[in-house]
Short mmCIF file of C-alpha atoms in Angstrom, two decimals:
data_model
loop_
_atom_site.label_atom_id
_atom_site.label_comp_id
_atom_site.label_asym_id
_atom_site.label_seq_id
_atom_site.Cartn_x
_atom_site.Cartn_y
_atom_site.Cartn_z
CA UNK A 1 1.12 -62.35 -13.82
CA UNK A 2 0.42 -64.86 -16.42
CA UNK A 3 0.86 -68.44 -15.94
CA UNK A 4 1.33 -71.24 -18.43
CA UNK A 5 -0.89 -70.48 -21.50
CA UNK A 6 -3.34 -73.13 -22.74
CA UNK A 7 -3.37 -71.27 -25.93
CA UNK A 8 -0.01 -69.24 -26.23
CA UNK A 9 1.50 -67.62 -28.82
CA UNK A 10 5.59 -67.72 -28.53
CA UNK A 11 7.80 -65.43 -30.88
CA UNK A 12 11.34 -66.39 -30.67
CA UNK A 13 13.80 -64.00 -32.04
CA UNK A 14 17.51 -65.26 -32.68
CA UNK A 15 20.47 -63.54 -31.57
CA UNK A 16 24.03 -63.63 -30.48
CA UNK A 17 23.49 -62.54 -26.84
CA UNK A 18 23.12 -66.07 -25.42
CA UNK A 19 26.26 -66.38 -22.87
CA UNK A 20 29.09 -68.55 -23.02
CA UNK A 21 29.34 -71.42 -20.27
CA UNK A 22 32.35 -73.24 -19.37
CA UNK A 23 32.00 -77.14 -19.60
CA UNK A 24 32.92 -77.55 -15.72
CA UNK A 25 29.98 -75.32 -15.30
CA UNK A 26 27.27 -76.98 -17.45
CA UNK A 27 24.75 -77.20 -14.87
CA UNK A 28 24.46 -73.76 -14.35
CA UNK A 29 23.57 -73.36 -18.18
CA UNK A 30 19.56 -73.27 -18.15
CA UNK A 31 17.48 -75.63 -20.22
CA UNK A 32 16.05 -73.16 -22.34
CA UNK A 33 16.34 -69.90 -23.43
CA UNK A 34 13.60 -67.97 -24.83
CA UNK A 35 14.34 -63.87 -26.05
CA UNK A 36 11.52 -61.73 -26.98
CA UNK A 37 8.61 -63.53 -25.43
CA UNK A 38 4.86 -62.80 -26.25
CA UNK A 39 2.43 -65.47 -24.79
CA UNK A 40 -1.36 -64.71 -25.05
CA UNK A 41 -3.97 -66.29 -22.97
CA UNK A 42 -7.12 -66.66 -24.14
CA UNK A 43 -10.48 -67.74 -23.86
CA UNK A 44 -13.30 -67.90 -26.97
CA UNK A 45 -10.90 -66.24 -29.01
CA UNK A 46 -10.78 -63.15 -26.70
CA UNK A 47 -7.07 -62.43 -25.12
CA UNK A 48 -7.43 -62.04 -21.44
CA UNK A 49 -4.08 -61.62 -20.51
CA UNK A 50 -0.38 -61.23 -22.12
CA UNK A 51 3.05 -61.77 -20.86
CA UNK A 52 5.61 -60.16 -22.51
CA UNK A 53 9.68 -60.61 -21.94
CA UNK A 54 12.82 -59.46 -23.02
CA UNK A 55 14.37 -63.13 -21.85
CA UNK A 56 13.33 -65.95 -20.44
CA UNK A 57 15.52 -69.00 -18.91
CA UNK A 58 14.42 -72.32 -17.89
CA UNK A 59 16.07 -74.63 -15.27
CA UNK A 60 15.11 -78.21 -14.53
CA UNK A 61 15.93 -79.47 -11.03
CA UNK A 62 14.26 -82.52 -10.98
CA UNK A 63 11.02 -84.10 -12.33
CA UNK A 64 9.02 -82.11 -9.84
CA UNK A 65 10.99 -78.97 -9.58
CA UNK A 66 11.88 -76.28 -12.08
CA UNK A 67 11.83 -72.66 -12.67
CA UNK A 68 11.54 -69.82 -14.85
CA UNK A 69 13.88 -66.38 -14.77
CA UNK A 70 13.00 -63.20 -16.34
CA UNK A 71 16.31 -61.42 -15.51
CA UNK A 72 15.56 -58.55 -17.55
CA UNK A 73 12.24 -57.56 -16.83
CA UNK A 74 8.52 -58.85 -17.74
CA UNK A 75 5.55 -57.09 -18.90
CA UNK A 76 1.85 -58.55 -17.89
CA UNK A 77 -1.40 -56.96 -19.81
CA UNK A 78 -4.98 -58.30 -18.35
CA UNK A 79 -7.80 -57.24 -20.97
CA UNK A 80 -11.48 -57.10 -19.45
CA UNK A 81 -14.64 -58.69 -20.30
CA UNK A 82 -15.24 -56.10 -23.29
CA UNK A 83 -11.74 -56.51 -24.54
CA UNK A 84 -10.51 -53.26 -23.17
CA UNK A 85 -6.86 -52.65 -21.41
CA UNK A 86 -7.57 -52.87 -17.93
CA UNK A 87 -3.84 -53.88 -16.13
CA UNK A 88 -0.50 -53.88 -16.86
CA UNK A 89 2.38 -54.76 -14.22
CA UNK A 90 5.90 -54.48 -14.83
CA UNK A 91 8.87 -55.17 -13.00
CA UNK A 92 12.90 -55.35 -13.53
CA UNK A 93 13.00 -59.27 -12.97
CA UNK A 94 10.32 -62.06 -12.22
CA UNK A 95 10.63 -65.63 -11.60
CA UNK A 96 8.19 -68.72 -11.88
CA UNK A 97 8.74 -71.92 -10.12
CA UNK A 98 6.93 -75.38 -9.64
CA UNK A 99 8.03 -77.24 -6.95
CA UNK A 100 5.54 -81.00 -6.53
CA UNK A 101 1.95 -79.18 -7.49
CA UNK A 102 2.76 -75.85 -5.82
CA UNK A 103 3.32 -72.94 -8.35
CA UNK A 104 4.89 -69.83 -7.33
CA UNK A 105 4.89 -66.16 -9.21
CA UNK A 106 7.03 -63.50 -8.06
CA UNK A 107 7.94 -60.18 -9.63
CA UNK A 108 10.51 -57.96 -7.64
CA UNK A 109 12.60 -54.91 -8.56
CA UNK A 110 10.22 -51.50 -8.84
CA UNK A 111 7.35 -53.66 -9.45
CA UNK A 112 4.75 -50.93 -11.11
CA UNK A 113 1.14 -52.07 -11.12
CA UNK A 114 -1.32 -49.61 -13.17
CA UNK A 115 -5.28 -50.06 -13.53
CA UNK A 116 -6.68 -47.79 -16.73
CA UNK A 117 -10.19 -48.11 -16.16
CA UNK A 118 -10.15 -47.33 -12.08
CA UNK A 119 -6.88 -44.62 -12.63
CA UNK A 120 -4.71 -45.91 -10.39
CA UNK A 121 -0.91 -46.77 -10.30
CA UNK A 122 0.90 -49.16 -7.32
CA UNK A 123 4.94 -49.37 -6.67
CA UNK A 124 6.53 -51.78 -4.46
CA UNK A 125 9.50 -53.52 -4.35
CA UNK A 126 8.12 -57.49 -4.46
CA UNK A 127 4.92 -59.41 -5.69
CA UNK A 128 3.89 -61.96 -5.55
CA UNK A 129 0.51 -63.94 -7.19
CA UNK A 130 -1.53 -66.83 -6.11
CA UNK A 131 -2.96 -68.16 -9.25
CA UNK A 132 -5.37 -70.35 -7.64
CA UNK A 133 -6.89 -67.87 -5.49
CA UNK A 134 -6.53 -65.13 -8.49
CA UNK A 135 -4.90 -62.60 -5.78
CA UNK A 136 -1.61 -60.62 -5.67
CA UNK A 137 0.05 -59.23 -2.22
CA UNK A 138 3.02 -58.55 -0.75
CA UNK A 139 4.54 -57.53 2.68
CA UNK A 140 6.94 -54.39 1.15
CA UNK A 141 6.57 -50.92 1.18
CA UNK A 142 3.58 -49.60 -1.10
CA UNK A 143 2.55 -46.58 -2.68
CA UNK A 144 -0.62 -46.20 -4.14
CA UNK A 145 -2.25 -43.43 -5.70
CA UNK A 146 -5.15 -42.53 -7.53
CA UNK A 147 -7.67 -39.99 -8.50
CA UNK A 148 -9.03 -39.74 -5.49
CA UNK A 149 -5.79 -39.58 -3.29
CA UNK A 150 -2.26 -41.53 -2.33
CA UNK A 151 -1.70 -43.88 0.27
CA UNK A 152 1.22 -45.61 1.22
CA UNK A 153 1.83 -48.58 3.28
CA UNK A 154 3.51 -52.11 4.30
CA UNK A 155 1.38 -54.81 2.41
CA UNK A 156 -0.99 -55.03 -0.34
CA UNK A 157 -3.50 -57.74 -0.72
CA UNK A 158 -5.87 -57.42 -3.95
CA UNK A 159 -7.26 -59.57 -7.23
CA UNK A 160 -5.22 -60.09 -10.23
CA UNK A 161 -6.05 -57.18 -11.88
CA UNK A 162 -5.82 -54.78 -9.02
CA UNK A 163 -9.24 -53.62 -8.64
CA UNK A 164 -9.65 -53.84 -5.11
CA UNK A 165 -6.55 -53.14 -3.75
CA UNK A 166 -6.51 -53.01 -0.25
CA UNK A 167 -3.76 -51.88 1.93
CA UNK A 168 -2.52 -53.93 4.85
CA UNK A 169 -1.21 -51.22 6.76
CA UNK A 170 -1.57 -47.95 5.84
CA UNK A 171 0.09 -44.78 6.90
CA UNK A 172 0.28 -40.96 6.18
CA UNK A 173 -2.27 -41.06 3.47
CA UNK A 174 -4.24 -37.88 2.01
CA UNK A 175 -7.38 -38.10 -0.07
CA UNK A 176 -8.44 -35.46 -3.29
CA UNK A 177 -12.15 -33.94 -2.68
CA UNK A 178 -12.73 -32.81 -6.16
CA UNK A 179 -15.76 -35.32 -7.57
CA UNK A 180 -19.16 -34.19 -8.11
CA UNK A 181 -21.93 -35.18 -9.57
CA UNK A 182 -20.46 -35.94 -12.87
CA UNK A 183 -17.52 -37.94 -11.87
CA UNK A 184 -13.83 -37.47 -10.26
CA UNK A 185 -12.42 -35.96 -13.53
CA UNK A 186 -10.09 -39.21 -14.27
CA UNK A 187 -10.51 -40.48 -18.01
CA UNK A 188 -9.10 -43.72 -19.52
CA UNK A 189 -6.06 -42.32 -21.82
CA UNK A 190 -5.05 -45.64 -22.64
CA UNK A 191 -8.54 -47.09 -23.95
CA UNK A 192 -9.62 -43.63 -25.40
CA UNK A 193 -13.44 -43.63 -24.71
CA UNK A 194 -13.58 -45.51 -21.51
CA UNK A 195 -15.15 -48.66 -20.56
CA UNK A 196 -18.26 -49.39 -23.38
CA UNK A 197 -21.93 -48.53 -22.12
CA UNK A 198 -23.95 -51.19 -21.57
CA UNK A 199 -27.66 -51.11 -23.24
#
């Protein structure tokens, strides 16, 4: 989950779907409202993550507190050291919220995690992400499978781009003995040719 973008990239398309707010209701009414978002992080002119939205609204509570809602759904993409694909997590609504210095991420709603290069895919209801720390968990139900089995469980603790998943407390799980010598058969469909060879 991406935070706020040093260098970011913003598209903002127009339309008539904002809502209409009655005047005795103004407060409701967020501060902003952002449709079709695409923010980039970057770093030496490489993107290392993206955050893509169908809607974003910002509310202002105070000068310390605010927050962002992605009602309909968010899209994060983390890109690896050679530039390839590596994560992308989805979910059916997010929100973002700074309260003092402490920032919050959450994504809930058939939250779908997928890492490309290791071939594996994790559901759950809720994550969360600790930005400082560069970890996501959460205490729901999780599934995770992979090439080399499923697993399912209550809590998930990993790194950002779900590498190292790790399940908190696992149950009925079943594991795939198929790899030899030459690998566990699982190729990177969404990169092509894989993670680049190193010389």
């Amino acid at each position: 989950m991406v935070a706020i973008f040093m260098v970011a990239t913003i598209t903002v398309s127009c339309g008539n779907k904002l809502e209409n707010i009655d005047s005795d209701k103004i407060t409701d009414a967020p501060e902003q409202v952002v449709l079709n978002m695409d923010a980039a992080q970057t770093e030496n002119g490489q993107v290392q993550m993206r955050m893509r939205a169908p809607r974003m609204e910002r509310y202002e509570i105070s000068e310390k507190e605010s927050f962002e809602l992605f009602p309909t759904g968010f899209m994060v993409l983390a890109y690896n050291q050679e530039g390839l694909l590596e994560t992308k997590i989805e979910s059916d609504q997010a929100k973002h919220s700074i309260q003092d210095k402490n920032e919050q991420w959450s994504a809930f709603g058939n939250v779908v995690i997928f890492n490309y290069i290791n071939g594996q895919k994790i559901t759950t209801d809720t994550l969360y992400w600790d930005r400082e720390k560069k970890e996501i968990y959460t205490d729901c139900y999780v599934t995770l499978s992979s090439p080399d089995g499923f697993m399912q469980g209550y809590g998930l603790i990993s790194d950002e781009r779900a590498t190292n998943a790790q399940l908190l407390r696992p149950f009925d799980a079943y594991g795939i003995i198929s790899s030899d010598s030459t690998g566990n058969g699982y190729r990177d469909t969404i990169n092509l040719i894989g993670p680049m060879m190193r010389r």
